[in-house]
Amino acid sequence: GDKVKQSPSALSLQEGTNSALRCNFSIAATTVQWFLQNPRGSLMNLFYLVPGTKENGRLKSAFDSKESYSTLHIRDAQLEDSGTYFCAAATSSGQKLVFGQGTILKVYL
Amino acid sequence: GGIITQTPKFLIGQEGQKLTLKCQQNFNHDTMYWYRQDSGKGLRLIYYSITENDLQKGDLSEGYDASREKKSSFSLTVTSAQKNEMAVFLCASSRQGAASDYTFGSGTRLLVI
């Protein structure tokens, strides 16, 4: 099965509303990264997380290594938040990230 | 700030052709990666390199070669392009493997006719 499972697979949000994306891990994740791929295809790193939380503007992310999940909260969604969100996990022995399949987010007026 | 540059941005090849994609970074990062992304899908790791002259196979290495002759550059070769193949190839780098944050290039879009 998927080592990093993202949910939901797709999401539509009205501008100004809030939502949360989730990643569940079946590997012993030690760090997590969240990325946004914009409609042109460029991937931007949003967060690098050890267990705990981080906040950046309207985005807030949490990583619980004991319960093996991470969340990305989007507050006051804007049109420019549209794109595909990927989470990825690293293990203590790994040199490489394991990526989820992505959540496609569309924000509409 | 640094930058990671992929060339070319677009590549049109013919069936059976050997095609080379290049990636350069000026972050002085140790680790570099090549991923393939098919339309609407996630990222699949082709090759990665933890330091100059090192090569490690990913999940999708068959049909590809890679070369890390300098710390700052990592090239990927499609050994024999498949007809109607269409994908985006993404290069990334990190200071120290998966223990530090990844930075991605803007991608090379490949079309094989």
CSV table of C-alpha atoms in Angstrom, one decimal:
chain,number,residue,atom,x,y,z
A,1,GLY,CA,0.0,0.0,0.0
A,2,ASP,CA,0.9,3.7,-0.1
A,3,LYS,CA,3.6,4.6,2.4
A,4,VAL,CA,2.4,8.2,2.3
A,5,LYS,CA,-1.4,8.6,1.8
A,6,GLN,CA,-2.9,12.1,1.2
A,7,SER,CA,-6.5,13.0,1.7
A,8,PRO,CA,-8.6,14.3,0.1
A,9,SER,CA,-7.4,13.6,-3.4
A,10,ALA,CA,-9.2,16.7,-4.7
A,11,LEU,CA,-10.9,19.7,-3.0
A,12,SER,CA,-12.8,22.8,-4.1
A,13,LEU,CA,-13.0,25.8,-1.8
A,14,GLN,CA,-14.8,29.0,-2.0
A,15,GLU,CA,-12.5,32.1,-1.6
A,16,GLY,CA,-12.3,33.1,2.0
A,17,THR,CA,-13.1,29.7,3.6
A,18,ASN,CA,-10.8,27.4,5.5
A,19,SER,CA,-9.8,23.8,5.1
A,20,ALA,CA,-7.3,21.1,6.1
A,21,LEU,CA,-5.3,18.6,4.1
A,22,ARG,CA,-3.9,15.4,5.7
A,23,CYS,CA,-1.1,12.9,5.2
A,24,ASN,CA,-1.0,9.6,6.9
A,25,PHE,CA,2.3,7.6,7.1
A,26,SER,CA,2.8,3.9,7.2
A,27,ILE,CA,6.6,4.5,7.5
A,28,ALA,CA,8.4,5.8,10.6
A,29,ALA,CA,8.5,9.4,9.4
A,30,THR,CA,11.1,11.6,11.2
A,31,THR,CA,10.5,14.8,9.2
A,32,VAL,CA,7.9,16.0,6.8
A,33,GLN,CA,7.9,18.5,3.9
A,34,TRP,CA,4.9,20.1,2.2
A,35,PHE,CA,5.0,21.5,-1.3
A,36,LEU,CA,2.7,23.4,-3.6
A,37,GLN,CA,2.8,22.8,-7.3
A,38,ASN,CA,1.3,25.7,-9.2
A,39,PRO,CA,-0.7,25.3,-12.4
A,40,ARG,CA,2.5,26.1,-14.4
A,41,GLY,CA,4.2,23.1,-12.8
A,42,SER,CA,6.7,24.8,-10.4
A,43,LEU,CA,7.1,23.2,-7.0
A,44,MET,CA,7.5,25.4,-4.0
A,45,ASN,CA,8.5,24.2,-0.6
A,46,LEU,CA,6.0,25.4,2.0
A,47,PHE,CA,7.2,23.7,5.2
A,48,TYR,CA,9.9,21.6,6.6
A,49,LEU,CA,8.7,20.0,9.8
A,50,VAL,CA,10.2,18.0,12.7
A,51,PRO,CA,7.4,16.9,15.1
A,52,GLY,CA,5.5,20.0,16.1
A,53,THR,CA,3.8,22.9,14.3
A,54,LYS,CA,4.8,25.8,12.0
A,55,GLU,CA,2.9,28.7,10.7
A,56,ASN,CA,3.5,31.0,7.8
A,57,GLY,CA,0.8,33.6,7.0
A,58,ARG,CA,-2.5,31.8,6.2
A,59,LEU,CA,-0.9,28.4,6.3
A,60,LYS,CA,-0.3,26.3,9.4
A,61,SER,CA,1.2,22.8,9.4
A,62,ALA,CA,1.5,20.1,12.1
A,63,PHE,CA,3.4,16.9,12.3
A,64,ASP,CA,2.7,14.2,14.9
A,65,SER,CA,5.3,11.4,14.5
A,66,LYS,CA,3.8,9.2,17.2
A,67,GLU,CA,0.4,9.1,15.5
A,68,SER,CA,2.1,9.1,12.1
A,69,TYR,CA,0.3,12.0,10.4
A,70,SER,CA,0.7,15.6,9.3
A,71,THR,CA,-1.9,18.3,8.4
A,72,LEU,CA,-1.8,21.5,6.4
A,73,HIS,CA,-4.4,24.1,7.3
A,74,ILE,CA,-5.4,26.8,4.9
A,75,ARG,CA,-7.1,29.8,6.3
A,76,ASP,CA,-9.0,32.4,4.2
A,77,ALA,CA,-8.3,30.6,1.0
A,78,GLN,CA,-7.3,32.8,-2.0
A,79,LEU,CA,-7.4,32.1,-5.7
A,80,GLU,CA,-3.6,31.9,-5.8
A,81,ASP,CA,-3.7,28.9,-3.4
A,82,SER,CA,-5.0,26.7,-6.2
A,83,GLY,CA,-2.7,23.9,-7.3
A,84,THR,CA,-1.5,20.5,-6.2
A,85,TYR,CA,-0.3,20.0,-2.6
A,86,PHE,CA,2.2,17.3,-2.0
A,87,CYS,CA,3.5,16.0,1.4
A,88,ALA,CA,6.6,14.0,1.7
A,89,ALA,CA,8.2,12.1,4.5
A,90,ALA,CA,11.8,11.2,5.4
A,91,THR,CA,12.9,8.3,7.7
A,92,SER,CA,15.9,8.2,9.9
A,93,SER,CA,17.7,5.9,7.5
A,94,GLY,CA,16.7,7.5,4.3
A,95,GLN,CA,18.5,9.9,1.9
A,96,LYS,CA,15.3,10.5,0.0
A,97,LEU,CA,11.8,11.7,0.6
A,98,VAL,CA,8.7,9.5,0.0
A,99,PHE,CA,6.0,11.5,-1.7
A,100,GLY,CA,2.3,11.3,-1.4
A,101,GLN,CA,0.1,11.4,-4.5
A,102,GLY,CA,-1.1,14.9,-4.0
A,103,THR,CA,-4.2,16.9,-3.2
A,104,ILE,CA,-5.6,19.0,-6.1
A,105,LEU,CA,-7.0,22.2,-4.6
A,106,LYS,CA,-9.2,24.6,-6.6
A,107,VAL,CA,-10.3,27.9,-5.1
A,108,TYR,CA,-13.2,29.6,-6.7
A,109,LEU,CA,-15.0,33.0,-6.3
B,1,GLY,CA,19.7,33.4,-2.5
B,2,GLY,CA,20.5,30.4,-4.8
B,3,ILE,CA,18.8,29.0,-7.8
B,4,ILE,CA,18.4,25.6,-9.5
B,5,THR,CA,18.2,25.7,-13.2
B,6,GLN,CA,17.0,23.0,-15.6
B,7,THR,CA,17.8,23.0,-19.3
B,8,PRO,CA,16.1,22.8,-21.7
B,9,LYS,CA,12.7,23.9,-20.6
B,10,PHE,CA,11.1,22.0,-23.5
B,11,LEU,CA,12.4,19.0,-25.3
B,12,ILE,CA,10.9,17.3,-28.4
B,13,GLY,CA,12.6,14.0,-29.3
B,14,GLN,CA,12.1,11.2,-31.7
B,15,GLU,CA,11.5,7.6,-30.9
B,16,GLY,CA,14.7,5.7,-30.1
B,17,GLN,CA,16.7,8.9,-29.6
B,18,LYS,CA,19.1,9.4,-26.7
B,19,LEU,CA,18.1,12.7,-24.9
B,20,THR,CA,20.0,14.5,-22.1
B,21,LEU,CA,18.6,16.8,-19.5
B,22,LYS,CA,20.7,19.1,-17.3
B,23,CYS,CA,20.3,20.5,-13.9
B,24,GLN,CA,22.6,23.1,-12.2
B,25,GLN,CA,22.4,24.5,-8.6
B,26,ASN,CA,24.4,27.2,-6.9
B,27,PHE,CA,23.3,26.4,-3.3
B,28,ASN,CA,26.4,24.2,-2.8
B,29,HIS,CA,23.9,21.4,-1.9
B,30,ASP,CA,25.3,17.9,-1.5
B,31,THR,CA,22.3,15.9,-2.7
B,32,MET,CA,20.6,16.1,-6.0
B,33,TYR,CA,17.5,14.2,-7.4
B,34,TRP,CA,15.8,13.5,-10.6
B,35,TYR,CA,12.0,12.9,-10.6
B,36,ARG,CA,9.5,12.0,-13.4
B,37,GLN,CA,6.0,13.4,-13.2
B,38,ASP,CA,3.3,12.1,-15.6
B,39,SER,CA,0.3,14.2,-16.3
B,40,GLY,CA,-1.9,14.5,-13.2
B,41,LYS,CA,0.3,12.1,-11.2
B,42,GLY,CA,2.7,12.2,-8.4
B,43,LEU,CA,6.5,12.3,-8.4
B,44,ARG,CA,8.6,9.2,-9.1
B,45,LEU,CA,12.3,9.1,-8.2
B,46,ILE,CA,14.6,8.1,-11.1
B,47,TYR,CA,18.1,8.7,-9.7
B,48,TYR,CA,19.7,10.6,-6.9
B,49,SER,CA,23.2,11.5,-5.9
B,50,ILE,CA,24.4,12.2,-2.4
B,51,THR,CA,27.7,13.8,-3.4
B,52,GLU,CA,29.9,14.4,-6.5
B,53,ASN,CA,30.5,11.2,-8.5
B,54,ASP,CA,27.9,9.3,-6.5
B,55,LEU,CA,24.8,7.7,-8.1
B,56,GLN,CA,21.9,5.9,-6.5
B,57,LYS,CA,19.0,4.3,-8.3
B,58,GLY,CA,15.5,5.3,-7.5
B,59,ASP,CA,12.2,3.4,-8.2
B,60,LEU,CA,12.2,4.2,-12.0
B,61,SER,CA,15.9,4.0,-13.1
B,62,GLU,CA,15.4,1.5,-15.9
B,63,GLY,CA,15.7,3.3,-19.3
B,64,TYR,CA,17.7,6.2,-17.8
B,65,ASP,CA,21.4,7.0,-17.0
B,66,ALA,CA,22.6,9.8,-14.8
B,67,SER,CA,25.9,11.6,-14.2
B,68,ARG,CA,27.1,13.8,-11.3
B,69,GLU,CA,30.5,15.0,-12.5
B,70,LYS,CA,30.5,18.2,-10.4
B,71,LYS,CA,28.8,19.0,-7.1
B,72,SER,CA,26.8,21.7,-8.8
B,73,SER,CA,25.4,19.7,-11.7
B,74,PHE,CA,23.4,16.5,-12.2
B,75,SER,CA,22.4,15.3,-15.7
B,76,LEU,CA,19.9,12.7,-16.7
B,77,THR,CA,19.9,10.8,-20.0
B,78,VAL,CA,16.9,9.0,-21.5
B,79,THR,CA,18.7,6.2,-23.2
B,80,SER,CA,16.0,5.4,-25.8
B,81,ALA,CA,12.9,7.7,-26.0
B,82,GLN,CA,9.6,5.9,-26.3
B,83,LYS,CA,7.1,7.0,-28.9
B,84,ASN,CA,4.2,9.2,-27.6
B,85,GLU,CA,6.0,9.6,-24.3
B,86,MET,CA,5.1,12.8,-22.5
B,87,ALA,CA,6.3,13.8,-19.0
B,88,VAL,CA,7.8,16.5,-16.9
B,89,PHE,CA,11.3,15.8,-15.4
B,90,LEU,CA,11.9,17.7,-12.2
B,91,CYS,CA,15.4,18.2,-10.6
B,92,ALA,CA,15.7,18.9,-6.9
B,93,SER,CA,18.6,19.6,-4.5
B,94,SER,CA,19.0,19.6,-0.7
B,95,ARG,CA,21.9,20.4,1.6
B,96,GLN,CA,21.9,17.0,3.2
B,97,GLY,CA,19.6,14.3,1.8
B,98,ALA,CA,16.1,14.1,3.2
B,99,ALA,CA,17.2,15.7,6.4
B,100,SER,CA,17.0,19.2,4.9
B,101,ASP,CA,14.5,20.9,2.8
B,102,TYR,CA,14.3,20.3,-1.0
B,103,THR,CA,14.4,23.0,-3.6
B,104,PHE,CA,13.0,22.1,-7.1
B,105,GLY,CA,13.8,23.4,-10.5
B,106,SER,CA,11.1,24.5,-12.9
B,107,GLY,CA,11.2,21.3,-14.9
B,108,THR,CA,11.9,20.0,-18.4
B,109,ARG,CA,8.8,19.1,-20.4
B,110,LEU,CA,9.5,16.1,-22.8
B,111,LEU,CA,7.4,15.1,-25.8
B,112,VAL,CA,8.5,12.2,-28.0
B,113,ILE,CA,7.0,12.1,-31.5
